[in-house]
Amino acid sequence: MTSLRDQIKLHEGLVYDRHAYGKGPGWDPELIVEKAAKPSPIEAAGYDLLSDVELEIFYHKMLTIVEEAREVWQNLSISDIILAGDMSTAIFTPSGDLAVASTGIHFHALLNYAQSKFILKYYRDDPTVGLNEGDIFFFNNPLAGSTHAPDMFTAMPVFHEGELVAWAEVGGHQGDCGSVSPGGFNPYATSRFEEGFHMAGVKIGEKFRIRKDMLDYLCGSVRNPFVFAVELRSRVATCLRMRDRILREVERRGPAAVSGGLRRLIDRSSELASERLEQINDGIYRSILFNDTIGAEKGLVRIPVTVIKEGGEMTILVQGVSPPNGKGPVHATWHLVRASQAVYLFAYFFRGLMPNVGLFEPLTFLIEGPSVANSPEDVAHTEGTIISAAVVQCFHIIGSKMLFDSPFRENVSAPFSRNMVALVFYGSNLFGYRATGLTSTGNGAGQGARFDGDGEHSTGFYWASMTDAGEVEEFDARYPFTIIARGLLGTDYHGFGMYRGGSALIEVSMAYPNPVVMTSWGTSDVISHNPGLFGGYWGPPNPRLTITKNDALKLMAEGTLPELTHHSLAAEQRLDGEYAFESSSVNPKEFEVGDVFLCDTGSGGGYGDVLERDPESVMTDLREGMISADVVGRVYKVAWDEETLAVDYAATEALRSEERRARIARGKRFDDFIGGWLAQKPKEHLLTYYGDWPDPRVPGYDKPFWGEHD
Amino acid sequence: MRVRITEYLDIDLERELWCCNRCGGDLISAREPYKRGCLLYERNPREIHQPISDHPVFNYSFDPDWVRIIEFYCPHCGVMMENEYLPPGHPLTNDIQPDIDALKRKHANGDAS
């Protein structure tokens, strides 16, 4: 019998199960694509020492260690992004595999193994480097396994009487990495050499202390040296706390039991993941997204995802992707696409299972390269998360379709909002020191609608659970800008459906008390990465808006500043000033004191047919300003009394019946529709970086459904 | 025996047919993409997502030069079963291709969820 996997044909001449680039100084992609290592001697020796009950207790002990470490780091750090939760703390096996991760950015923890494994293979026995108790390692090089240069990872080996028993590691976003653009995101970068410093498993400290020369080098390479120095020290302190706690457990249980226990946690997760997969219908599932920018220029880019689920295994195939363009930073790496899937897998698909690398063991990732999803070596990489997140969004849609007919329907939803317009500021803050970094509005993403209810507003960071958008007063103090309004009101600015998408946190900020340099990057200016599910409409696009030469400061002084919402600024333009609606990808530019910025991540997609939304919920949306009266009638087909807002149920049912009849009248049979549809094509200038139309890798593709290559 | 696969789609296992979950009407063979059994309608996205600002391009709505909505309706009751946001002319998505034989075995063995 032919397996489902055999029905999929890969394109010749491209790579899928490995990176599109080879080995280099400080990186070895073959190490990165490996699954969990076979147990090392100490892991094997201790593998069976703990009973099942003891293993459960051991896991919770380890979990308290990483959760405590998370608290330690956040309490010591003065980096706003770490305070907001864009970070992770984790314990790795002696072989370098993720065994226990804190809440936070799980995909960070899934990348950190790259440096431990590289160190073990290449530096441990190198007399010029070595691996000793008290060593501190650091890496941020995307080619060596990082996300992008602003994501930085710190690792310390944990030794007991000369034997390596574990690794304590932390990872998180930093405010600056010495890139051409403040904050590290340079939408106009054409090569990785414009994206700041790149370190790959560098020993920056020995004997539990950071080397002064390395600290000076790093701080001298960034725009925020004070923040960076405090931040780096807080990372090391966090690793030290984890080390202390792990060693207490070693003293209690013995080194082999700890190392073997960590390894067994990985295998246990793998077994549970396979068991869950066995309960889900076999089949082939697909979803597709398009990007509208390569960074410096607008252009269509295709990101299709196919998932083949068979028994206790699953293959994630990213094939038919647009080729690398070398003209911008929207290039992901093989490992980034794989690790990013933890955003969906750990929070939804495998919810409730121990989040470690074992959950990835039953999965095979085939990511076509060279492409924007599996890019070559020298392209710019900083915005590769746009591509890897698009794969996540597709996977989320696919996963929801897989889980609906399963015991796990509770995890069915449209994805989180992910229409980035990330504003990155640089300037002096109220304390007088230089600060740079992203706003935390990204941490207030709207949830996609769920199978049994509306999406929650401002739920959290797309990339992680347990994040915080930060207190306004904290931001005012730490950042070189002031927040003058925050809220959820984006009228008609979410996905409509039987259940509607949640709204993102919408923030209005101002350059104050000093001028600032601001750059921005993102996607979804004219299309969207916030899909709906089962007929729900999508969350809309999200371009950038700045308002210069405005009267906000004057109105604030007078006490007459109007309510500032997405709608009052973007639609009603309640401030006098020069409104600039533009692409989210803009080079650094100076802004004067008083200039105003609007920032959010778009809103979640809807679930189900709009005609099935409870009319009372529609009226609640109207009362709360979530939708306009126009949408009530035009989209939801609800009749109501404009004075009392009472629903006229009979008239509503008549309107909805009429619309269903209209659909049947205007809808075309497939064979009558498809020829006319396929005869269309986007304008040529939109396809400059797309590859062949409509399949970037298959010239002349003419089938009605994509992905049918036979 | 009918199995509910999505919010709007059932599969009749004996007859191997996609069916509408709302009205029970037949769509097409379950070994074909269910979208072949739907009614299809191409929509300018700005009919649903009306521009919020007056900028011609960057207005918080979809640009119809870049993307169109295709809506898939049940031919019997008119419920919208799914939609796609695609560049004009891009092939459609065969989003759910269940292994029908495995599904039948699962339900014959009585181990369905």
mmCIF file with all atom_site columns, N, CA, C and O in Angstrom, chain A residues 8 38 49 100 173 179 216 248 255 265 343 345 358 384 420 424 429 441 469 488 501 522 570 586 640 680:
data_model
loop_
_atom_site.group_PDB
_atom_site.id
_atom_site.type_symbol
_atom_site.label_atom_id
_atom_site.label_alt_id
_atom_site.label_comp_id
_atom_site.label_asym_id
_atom_site.label_entity_id
_atom_site.label_seq_id
_atom_site.pdbx_PDB_ins_code
_atom_site.Cartn_x
_atom_site.Cartn_y
_atom_site.Cartn_z
_atom_site.occupancy
_atom_site.B_iso_or_equiv
_atom_site.pdbx_formal_charge
_atom_site.auth_seq_id
_atom_site.auth_comp_id
_atom_site.auth_asym_id
_atom_site.auth_atom_id
_atom_site.pdbx_PDB_model_num
ATOM 1   N N  . ILE A 1 8   ? 3.627   12.510 -2.233  1.00 0.00 ? 8   ILE A N  1
ATOM 2   C CA . ILE A 1 8   ? 4.203   13.845 -2.380  1.00 0.00 ? 8   ILE A CA 1
ATOM 3   C C  . ILE A 1 8   ? 5.551   13.723 -3.087  1.00 0.00 ? 8   ILE A C  1
ATOM 4   O O  . ILE A 1 8   ? 6.409   12.952 -2.667  1.00 0.00 ? 8   ILE A O  1
ATOM 5   N N  . LYS A 1 38  ? 21.678  10.415 20.737  1.00 0.00 ? 38  LYS A N  1
ATOM 6   C CA . LYS A 1 38  ? 21.584  9.193  21.526  1.00 0.00 ? 38  LYS A CA 1
ATOM 7   C C  . LYS A 1 38  ? 22.113  9.488  22.928  1.00 0.00 ? 38  LYS A C  1
ATOM 8   O O  . LYS A 1 38  ? 23.014  10.312 23.092  1.00 0.00 ? 38  LYS A O  1
ATOM 9   N N  . LEU A 1 49  ? 17.136  5.059  36.432  1.00 0.00 ? 49  LEU A N  1
ATOM 10  C CA . LEU A 1 49  ? 17.288  5.136  37.878  1.00 0.00 ? 49  LEU A CA 1
ATOM 11  C C  . LEU A 1 49  ? 16.040  5.677  38.580  1.00 0.00 ? 49  LEU A C  1
ATOM 12  O O  . LEU A 1 49  ? 15.787  5.375  39.735  1.00 0.00 ? 49  LEU A O  1
ATOM 13  N N  . VAL A 1 100 ? 13.907  20.714 29.508  1.00 0.00 ? 100 VAL A N  1
ATOM 14  C CA . VAL A 1 100 ? 12.915  21.415 30.329  1.00 0.00 ? 100 VAL A CA 1
ATOM 15  C C  . VAL A 1 100 ? 12.961  22.900 29.970  1.00 0.00 ? 100 VAL A C  1
ATOM 16  O O  . VAL A 1 100 ? 14.028  23.512 29.985  1.00 0.00 ? 100 VAL A O  1
ATOM 17  N N  . HIS A 1 173 ? 15.479  38.372 23.343  1.00 0.00 ? 173 HIS A N  1
ATOM 18  C CA . HIS A 1 173 ? 15.714  39.466 22.409  1.00 0.00 ? 173 HIS A CA 1
ATOM 19  C C  . HIS A 1 173 ? 16.454  40.599 23.122  1.00 0.00 ? 173 HIS A C  1
ATOM 20  O O  . HIS A 1 173 ? 16.161  40.916 24.256  1.00 0.00 ? 173 HIS A O  1
ATOM 21  N N  . SER A 1 179 ? 23.627  46.718 14.393  1.00 0.00 ? 179 SER A N  1
ATOM 22  C CA . SER A 1 179 ? 23.251  46.725 12.980  1.00 0.00 ? 179 SER A CA 1
ATOM 23  C C  . SER A 1 179 ? 23.289  48.141 12.416  1.00 0.00 ? 179 SER A C  1
ATOM 24  O O  . SER A 1 179 ? 23.404  49.121 13.155  1.00 0.00 ? 179 SER A O  1
ATOM 25  N N  . ASP A 1 216 ? 33.550  44.606 27.212  1.00 0.00 ? 216 ASP A N  1
ATOM 26  C CA . ASP A 1 216 ? 33.823  45.891 26.556  1.00 0.00 ? 216 ASP A CA 1
ATOM 27  C C  . ASP A 1 216 ? 33.597  45.791 25.054  1.00 0.00 ? 216 ASP A C  1
ATOM 28  O O  . ASP A 1 216 ? 33.058  46.712 24.428  1.00 0.00 ? 216 ASP A O  1
ATOM 29  N N  . ARG A 1 248 ? 21.943  21.060 43.406  1.00 0.00 ? 248 ARG A N  1
ATOM 30  C CA . ARG A 1 248 ? 21.269  20.557 44.611  1.00 0.00 ? 248 ARG A CA 1
ATOM 31  C C  . ARG A 1 248 ? 20.529  19.259 44.304  1.00 0.00 ? 248 ARG A C  1
ATOM 32  O O  . ARG A 1 248 ? 20.484  18.328 45.109  1.00 0.00 ? 248 ARG A O  1
ATOM 33  N N  . PRO A 1 255 ? 24.391  12.326 40.073  1.00 0.00 ? 255 PRO A N  1
ATOM 34  C CA . PRO A 1 255 ? 24.530  12.950 38.749  1.00 0.00 ? 255 PRO A CA 1
ATOM 35  C C  . PRO A 1 255 ? 23.895  12.133 37.625  1.00 0.00 ? 255 PRO A C  1
ATOM 36  O O  . PRO A 1 255 ? 23.284  12.701 36.721  1.00 0.00 ? 255 PRO A O  1
ATOM 37  N N  . LEU A 1 265 ? 13.005  12.508 29.971  1.00 0.00 ? 265 LEU A N  1
ATOM 38  C CA . LEU A 1 265 ? 11.894  13.446 29.767  1.00 0.00 ? 265 LEU A CA 1
ATOM 39  C C  . LEU A 1 265 ? 11.674  13.707 28.276  1.00 0.00 ? 265 LEU A C  1
ATOM 40  O O  . LEU A 1 265 ? 10.547  13.854 27.808  1.00 0.00 ? 265 LEU A O  1
ATOM 41  N N  . VAL A 1 343 ? 5.695   27.517 18.416  1.00 0.00 ? 343 VAL A N  1
ATOM 42  C CA . VAL A 1 343 ? 4.709   28.542 18.794  1.00 0.00 ? 343 VAL A CA 1
ATOM 43  C C  . VAL A 1 343 ? 3.308   27.937 18.729  1.00 0.00 ? 343 VAL A C  1
ATOM 44  O O  . VAL A 1 343 ? 2.489   28.124 19.636  1.00 0.00 ? 343 VAL A O  1
ATOM 45  N N  . LEU A 1 345 ? 2.685   24.413 17.973  1.00 0.00 ? 345 LEU A N  1
ATOM 46  C CA . LEU A 1 345 ? 2.653   23.031 18.466  1.00 0.00 ? 345 LEU A CA 1
ATOM 47  C C  . LEU A 1 345 ? 2.556   22.950 19.982  1.00 0.00 ? 345 LEU A C  1
ATOM 48  O O  . LEU A 1 345 ? 1.759   22.197 20.530  1.00 0.00 ? 345 LEU A O  1
ATOM 49  N N  . GLY A 1 358 ? 11.498  16.617 22.560  1.00 0.00 ? 358 GLY A N  1
ATOM 50  C CA . GLY A 1 358 ? 10.874  15.322 22.294  1.00 0.00 ? 358 GLY A CA 1
ATOM 51  C C  . GLY A 1 358 ? 9.595   15.451 21.480  1.00 0.00 ? 358 GLY A C  1
ATOM 52  O O  . GLY A 1 358 ? 9.247   14.556 20.710  1.00 0.00 ? 358 GLY A O  1
ATOM 53  N N  . GLY A 1 384 ? 13.627  37.192 8.876   1.00 0.00 ? 384 GLY A N  1
ATOM 54  C CA . GLY A 1 384 ? 13.243  35.823 8.517   1.00 0.00 ? 384 GLY A CA 1
ATOM 55  C C  . GLY A 1 384 ? 12.077  35.313 9.337   1.00 0.00 ? 384 GLY A C  1
ATOM 56  O O  . GLY A 1 384 ? 11.371  34.385 8.933   1.00 0.00 ? 384 GLY A O  1
ATOM 57  N N  . MET A 1 420 ? 2.694   42.343 11.407  1.00 0.00 ? 420 MET A N  1
ATOM 58  C CA . MET A 1 420 ? 3.679   43.186 12.083  1.00 0.00 ? 420 MET A CA 1
ATOM 59  C C  . MET A 1 420 ? 3.822   44.568 11.457  1.00 0.00 ? 420 MET A C  1
ATOM 60  O O  . MET A 1 420 ? 3.944   44.706 10.259  1.00 0.00 ? 420 MET A O  1
ATOM 61  N N  . VAL A 1 424 ? 10.732  50.598 15.924  1.00 0.00 ? 424 VAL A N  1
ATOM 62  C CA . VAL A 1 424 ? 11.966  50.458 16.700  1.00 0.00 ? 424 VAL A CA 1
ATOM 63  C C  . VAL A 1 424 ? 12.517  51.862 16.940  1.00 0.00 ? 424 VAL A C  1
ATOM 64  O O  . VAL A 1 424 ? 12.796  52.599 15.986  1.00 0.00 ? 424 VAL A O  1
ATOM 65  N N  . ASN A 1 429 ? 16.448  58.302 26.991  1.00 0.00 ? 429 ASN A N  1
ATOM 66  C CA . ASN A 1 429 ? 15.207  58.197 27.753  1.00 0.00 ? 429 ASN A CA 1
ATOM 67  C C  . ASN A 1 429 ? 15.197  59.183 28.919  1.00 0.00 ? 429 ASN A C  1
ATOM 68  O O  . ASN A 1 429 ? 16.099  60.021 29.057  1.00 0.00 ? 429 ASN A O  1
ATOM 69  N N  . THR A 1 441 ? 3.933   46.461 21.948  1.00 0.00 ? 441 THR A N  1
ATOM 70  C CA . THR A 1 441 ? 2.574   46.246 21.483  1.00 0.00 ? 441 THR A CA 1
ATOM 71  C C  . THR A 1 441 ? 2.434   44.875 20.827  1.00 0.00 ? 441 THR A C  1
ATOM 72  O O  . THR A 1 441 ? 1.354   44.309 20.778  1.00 0.00 ? 441 THR A O  1
ATOM 73  N N  . ALA A 1 469 ? 2.651   43.337 27.969  1.00 0.00 ? 469 ALA A N  1
ATOM 74  C CA . ALA A 1 469 ? 2.919   44.516 27.138  1.00 0.00 ? 469 ALA A CA 1
ATOM 75  C C  . ALA A 1 469 ? 3.563   45.634 27.955  1.00 0.00 ? 469 ALA A C  1
ATOM 76  O O  . ALA A 1 469 ? 3.890   46.679 27.412  1.00 0.00 ? 469 ALA A O  1
ATOM 77  N N  . LEU A 1 488 ? -8.099  49.095 22.974  1.00 0.00 ? 488 LEU A N  1
ATOM 78  C CA . LEU A 1 488 ? -8.423  47.968 22.104  1.00 0.00 ? 488 LEU A CA 1
ATOM 79  C C  . LEU A 1 488 ? -9.313  48.376 20.946  1.00 0.00 ? 488 LEU A C  1
ATOM 80  O O  . LEU A 1 488 ? -9.700  47.543 20.148  1.00 0.00 ? 488 LEU A O  1
ATOM 81  N N  . GLY A 1 501 ? -12.625 37.613 15.529  1.00 0.00 ? 501 GLY A N  1
ATOM 82  C CA . GLY A 1 501 ? -11.261 37.631 16.039  1.00 0.00 ? 501 GLY A CA 1
ATOM 83  C C  . GLY A 1 501 ? -11.088 38.663 17.132  1.00 0.00 ? 501 GLY A C  1
ATOM 84  O O  . GLY A 1 501 ? -11.839 39.638 17.205  1.00 0.00 ? 501 GLY A O  1
ATOM 85  N N  . GLY A 1 522 ? 8.150   45.138 8.955   1.00 0.00 ? 522 GLY A N  1
ATOM 86  C CA . GLY A 1 522 ? 6.941   44.355 9.119   1.00 0.00 ? 522 GLY A CA 1
ATOM 87  C C  . GLY A 1 522 ? 6.452   43.766 7.819   1.00 0.00 ? 522 GLY A C  1
ATOM 88  O O  . GLY A 1 522 ? 7.196   43.583 6.864   1.00 0.00 ? 522 GLY A O  1
ATOM 89  N N  . ALA A 1 570 ? -6.841  56.941 12.382  1.00 0.00 ? 570 ALA A N  1
ATOM 90  C CA . ALA A 1 570 ? -6.724  56.487 11.000  1.00 0.00 ? 570 ALA A CA 1
ATOM 91  C C  . ALA A 1 570 ? -7.912  56.928 10.143  1.00 0.00 ? 570 ALA A C  1
ATOM 92  O O  . ALA A 1 570 ? -7.750  57.276 8.972   1.00 0.00 ? 570 ALA A O  1
ATOM 93  N N  . VAL A 1 586 ? 10.379  50.896 6.663   1.00 0.00 ? 586 VAL A N  1
ATOM 94  C CA . VAL A 1 586 ? 10.921  52.228 6.396   1.00 0.00 ? 586 VAL A CA 1
ATOM 95  C C  . VAL A 1 586 ? 12.270  52.358 7.097   1.00 0.00 ? 586 VAL A C  1
ATOM 96  O O  . VAL A 1 586 ? 12.436  51.919 8.235   1.00 0.00 ? 586 VAL A O  1
ATOM 97  N N  . TRP A 1 640 ? -31.950 45.955 13.230  1.00 0.00 ? 640 TRP A N  1
ATOM 98  C CA . TRP A 1 640 ? -32.056 46.401 14.618  1.00 0.00 ? 640 TRP A CA 1
ATOM 99  C C  . TRP A 1 640 ? -32.669 47.790 14.686  1.00 0.00 ? 640 TRP A C  1
ATOM 100 O O  . TRP A 1 640 ? -32.716 48.517 13.685  1.00 0.00 ? 640 TRP A O  1
ATOM 101 N N  . GLN A 1 680 ? -6.745  34.694 -14.701 1.00 0.00 ? 680 GLN A N  1
ATOM 102 C CA . GLN A 1 680 ? -6.257  35.957 -14.142 1.00 0.00 ? 680 GLN A CA 1
ATOM 103 C C  . GLN A 1 680 ? -4.809  35.804 -13.676 1.00 0.00 ? 680 GLN A C  1
ATOM 104 O O  . GLN A 1 680 ? -4.313  34.697 -13.491 1.00 0.00 ? 680 GLN A O  1
#
